[in-house]
Coordinates of N, CA and C in Angstrom, one line a residue:
X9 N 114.6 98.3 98.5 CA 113.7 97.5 99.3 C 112.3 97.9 99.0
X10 N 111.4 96.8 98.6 CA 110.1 96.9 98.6 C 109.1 97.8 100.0
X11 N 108.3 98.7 99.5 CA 107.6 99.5 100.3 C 107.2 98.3 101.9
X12 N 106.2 97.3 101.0 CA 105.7 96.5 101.8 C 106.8 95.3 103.1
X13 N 108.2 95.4 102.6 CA 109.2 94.9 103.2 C 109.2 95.8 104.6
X14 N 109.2 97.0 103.6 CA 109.4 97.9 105.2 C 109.2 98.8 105.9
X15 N 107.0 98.4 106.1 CA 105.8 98.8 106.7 C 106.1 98.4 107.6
X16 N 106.6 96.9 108.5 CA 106.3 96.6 109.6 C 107.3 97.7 110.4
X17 N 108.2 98.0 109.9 CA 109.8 99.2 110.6 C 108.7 100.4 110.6
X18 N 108.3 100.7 109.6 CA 107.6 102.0 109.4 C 106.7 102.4 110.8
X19 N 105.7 100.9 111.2 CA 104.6 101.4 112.1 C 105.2 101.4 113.2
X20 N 106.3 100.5 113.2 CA 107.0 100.5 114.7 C 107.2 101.7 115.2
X21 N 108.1 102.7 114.1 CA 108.4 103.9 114.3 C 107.2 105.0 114.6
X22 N 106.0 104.7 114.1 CA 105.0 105.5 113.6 C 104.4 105.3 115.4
X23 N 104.4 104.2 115.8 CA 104.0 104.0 117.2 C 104.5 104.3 118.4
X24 N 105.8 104.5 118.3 CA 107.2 105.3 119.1 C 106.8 106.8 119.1
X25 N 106.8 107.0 117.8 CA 106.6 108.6 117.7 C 105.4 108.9 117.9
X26 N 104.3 108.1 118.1 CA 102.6 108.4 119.0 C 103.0 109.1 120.1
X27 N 103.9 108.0 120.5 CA 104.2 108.3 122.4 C 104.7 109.4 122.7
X28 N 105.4 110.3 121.9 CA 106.3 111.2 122.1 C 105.3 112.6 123.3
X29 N 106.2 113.0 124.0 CA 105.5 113.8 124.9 C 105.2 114.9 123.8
X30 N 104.1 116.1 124.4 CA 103.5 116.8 123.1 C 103.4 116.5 122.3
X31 N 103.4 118.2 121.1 CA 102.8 117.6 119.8 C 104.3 118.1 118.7
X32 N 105.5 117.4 119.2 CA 106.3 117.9 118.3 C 106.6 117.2 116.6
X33 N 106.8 117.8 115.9 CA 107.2 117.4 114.7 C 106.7 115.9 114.1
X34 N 107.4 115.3 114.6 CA 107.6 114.0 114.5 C 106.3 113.3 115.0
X35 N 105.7 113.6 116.1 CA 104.6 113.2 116.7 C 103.3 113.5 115.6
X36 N 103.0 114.8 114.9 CA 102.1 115.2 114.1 C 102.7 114.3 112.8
X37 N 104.0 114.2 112.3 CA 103.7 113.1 111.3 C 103.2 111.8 111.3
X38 N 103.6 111.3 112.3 CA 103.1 109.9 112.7 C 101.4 110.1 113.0
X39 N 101.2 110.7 113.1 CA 99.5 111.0 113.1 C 98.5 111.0 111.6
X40 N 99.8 111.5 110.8 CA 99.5 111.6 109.2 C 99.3 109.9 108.3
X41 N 100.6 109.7 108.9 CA 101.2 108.6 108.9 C 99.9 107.5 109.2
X42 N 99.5 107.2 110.2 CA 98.6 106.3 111.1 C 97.2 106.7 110.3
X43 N 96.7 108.0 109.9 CA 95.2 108.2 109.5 C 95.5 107.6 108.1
X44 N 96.7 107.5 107.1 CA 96.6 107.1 105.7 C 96.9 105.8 106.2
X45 N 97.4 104.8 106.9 CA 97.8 103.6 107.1 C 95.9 102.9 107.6
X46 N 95.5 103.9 108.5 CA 94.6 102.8 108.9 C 93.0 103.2 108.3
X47 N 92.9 104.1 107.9 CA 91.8 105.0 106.8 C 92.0 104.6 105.6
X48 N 93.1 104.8 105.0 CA 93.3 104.7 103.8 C 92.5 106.2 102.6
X49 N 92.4 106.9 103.7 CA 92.0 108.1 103.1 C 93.2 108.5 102.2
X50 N 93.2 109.3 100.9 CA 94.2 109.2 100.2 C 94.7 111.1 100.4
X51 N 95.8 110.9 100.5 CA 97.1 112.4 100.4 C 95.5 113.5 100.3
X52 N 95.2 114.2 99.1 CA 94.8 115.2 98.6 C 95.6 116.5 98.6
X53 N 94.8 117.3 97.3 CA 96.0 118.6 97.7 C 94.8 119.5 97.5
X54 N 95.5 120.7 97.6 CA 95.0 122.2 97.9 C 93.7 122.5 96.5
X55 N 94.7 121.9 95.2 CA 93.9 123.1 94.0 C 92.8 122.0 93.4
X56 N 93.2 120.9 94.0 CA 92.1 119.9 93.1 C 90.5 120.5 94.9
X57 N 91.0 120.7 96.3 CA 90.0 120.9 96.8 C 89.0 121.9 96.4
X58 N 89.9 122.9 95.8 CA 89.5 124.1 95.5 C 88.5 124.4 94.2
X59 N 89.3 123.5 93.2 CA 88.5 123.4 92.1 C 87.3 122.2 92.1
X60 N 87.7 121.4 93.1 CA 86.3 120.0 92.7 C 85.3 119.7 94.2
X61 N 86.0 120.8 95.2 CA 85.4 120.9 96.6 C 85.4 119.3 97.5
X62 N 86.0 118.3 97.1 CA 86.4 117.4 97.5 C 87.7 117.5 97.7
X63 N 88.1 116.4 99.4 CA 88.9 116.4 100.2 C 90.0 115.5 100.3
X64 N 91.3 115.2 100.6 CA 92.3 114.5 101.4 C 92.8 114.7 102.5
X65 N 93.5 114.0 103.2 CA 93.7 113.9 104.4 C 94.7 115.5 104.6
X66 N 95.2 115.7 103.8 CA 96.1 117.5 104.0 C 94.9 118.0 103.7
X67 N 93.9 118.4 103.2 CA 92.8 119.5 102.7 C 91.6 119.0 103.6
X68 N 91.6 118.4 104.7 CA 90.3 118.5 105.5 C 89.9 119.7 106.5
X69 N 89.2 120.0 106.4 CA 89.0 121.2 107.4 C 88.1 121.4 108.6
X70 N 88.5 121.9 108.9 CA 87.9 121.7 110.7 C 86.1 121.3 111.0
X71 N 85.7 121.6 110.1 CA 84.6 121.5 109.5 C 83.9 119.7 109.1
X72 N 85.0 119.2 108.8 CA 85.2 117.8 108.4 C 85.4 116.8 109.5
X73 N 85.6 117.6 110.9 CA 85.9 116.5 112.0 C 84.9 116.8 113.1
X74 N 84.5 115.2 114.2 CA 84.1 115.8 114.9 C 85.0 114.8 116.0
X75 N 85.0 115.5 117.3 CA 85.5 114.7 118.0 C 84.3 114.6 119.3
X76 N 84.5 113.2 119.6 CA 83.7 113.0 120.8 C 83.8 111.5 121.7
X77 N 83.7 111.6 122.8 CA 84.1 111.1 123.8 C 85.3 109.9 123.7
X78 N 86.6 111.0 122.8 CA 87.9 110.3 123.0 C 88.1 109.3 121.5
X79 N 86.4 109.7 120.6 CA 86.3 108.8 119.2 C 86.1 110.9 117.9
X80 N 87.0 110.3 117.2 CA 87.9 111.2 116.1 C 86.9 110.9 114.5
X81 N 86.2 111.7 114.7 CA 84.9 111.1 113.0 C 85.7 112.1 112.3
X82 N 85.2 111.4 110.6 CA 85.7 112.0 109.4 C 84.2 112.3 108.8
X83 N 83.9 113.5 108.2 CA 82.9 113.3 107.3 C 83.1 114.0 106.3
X84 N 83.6 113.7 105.0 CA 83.9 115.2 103.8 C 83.4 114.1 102.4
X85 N 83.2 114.8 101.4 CA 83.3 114.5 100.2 C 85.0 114.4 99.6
X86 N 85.2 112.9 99.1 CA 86.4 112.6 98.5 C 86.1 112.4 97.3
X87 N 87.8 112.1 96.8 CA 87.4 112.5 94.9 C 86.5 111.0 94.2
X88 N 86.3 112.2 93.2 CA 84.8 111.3 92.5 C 83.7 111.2 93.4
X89 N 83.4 112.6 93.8 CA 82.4 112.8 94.7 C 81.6 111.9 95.7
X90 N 82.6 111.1 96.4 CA 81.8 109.9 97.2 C 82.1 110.5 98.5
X91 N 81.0 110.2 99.1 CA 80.2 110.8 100.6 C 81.6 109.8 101.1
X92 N 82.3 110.2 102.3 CA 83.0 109.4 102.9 C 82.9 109.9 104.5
X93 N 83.1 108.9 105.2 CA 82.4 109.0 106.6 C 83.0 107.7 107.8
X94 N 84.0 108.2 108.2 CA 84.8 106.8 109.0 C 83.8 106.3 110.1
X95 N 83.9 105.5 110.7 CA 83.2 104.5 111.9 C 82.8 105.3 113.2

């Protein structure tokens, strides 16, 4: 089955497992889940952050977020050195 066939199952699930009380397992994926679905920030990994100091959604660091009044900002350098900066 095509990926795009079965996004709409995917977010359903992804929105179930929002709700879940705490922050178990399942709840922190679906969080992963929801920032690449609705960002479109892409994966990133560990040795490309390390070696090119640009970020993905696993290699952001605390440093890269701010939170405030209940609104979640991004601000890091992504690959190909572009300033990236959510709403």
């Amino acid at each position: 089955m095509a990926f795009g066939a079965v996004l709409p199952r995917l977010r359903a699930q992804v929105k179930r497992d929002l709700a879940l009380e705490g922050i178990p397992r399942n709840k922190v994926l679906a969080t992963v889940v929801r920032l690449l679905d609705t960002t479109l920030i892409r994966v990133g990994g560990e040795a490309y952050a390390r070696e090119n100091r640009s970020y993905g959604l696993t290699t952001l660091r605390k440093r890269h977020l701010k939170i405030s009044a209940g609104t979640l900002r991004l601000k890091f350098v992504a690959r190909v050195a572009l300033s990236t900066m959510s709403p």
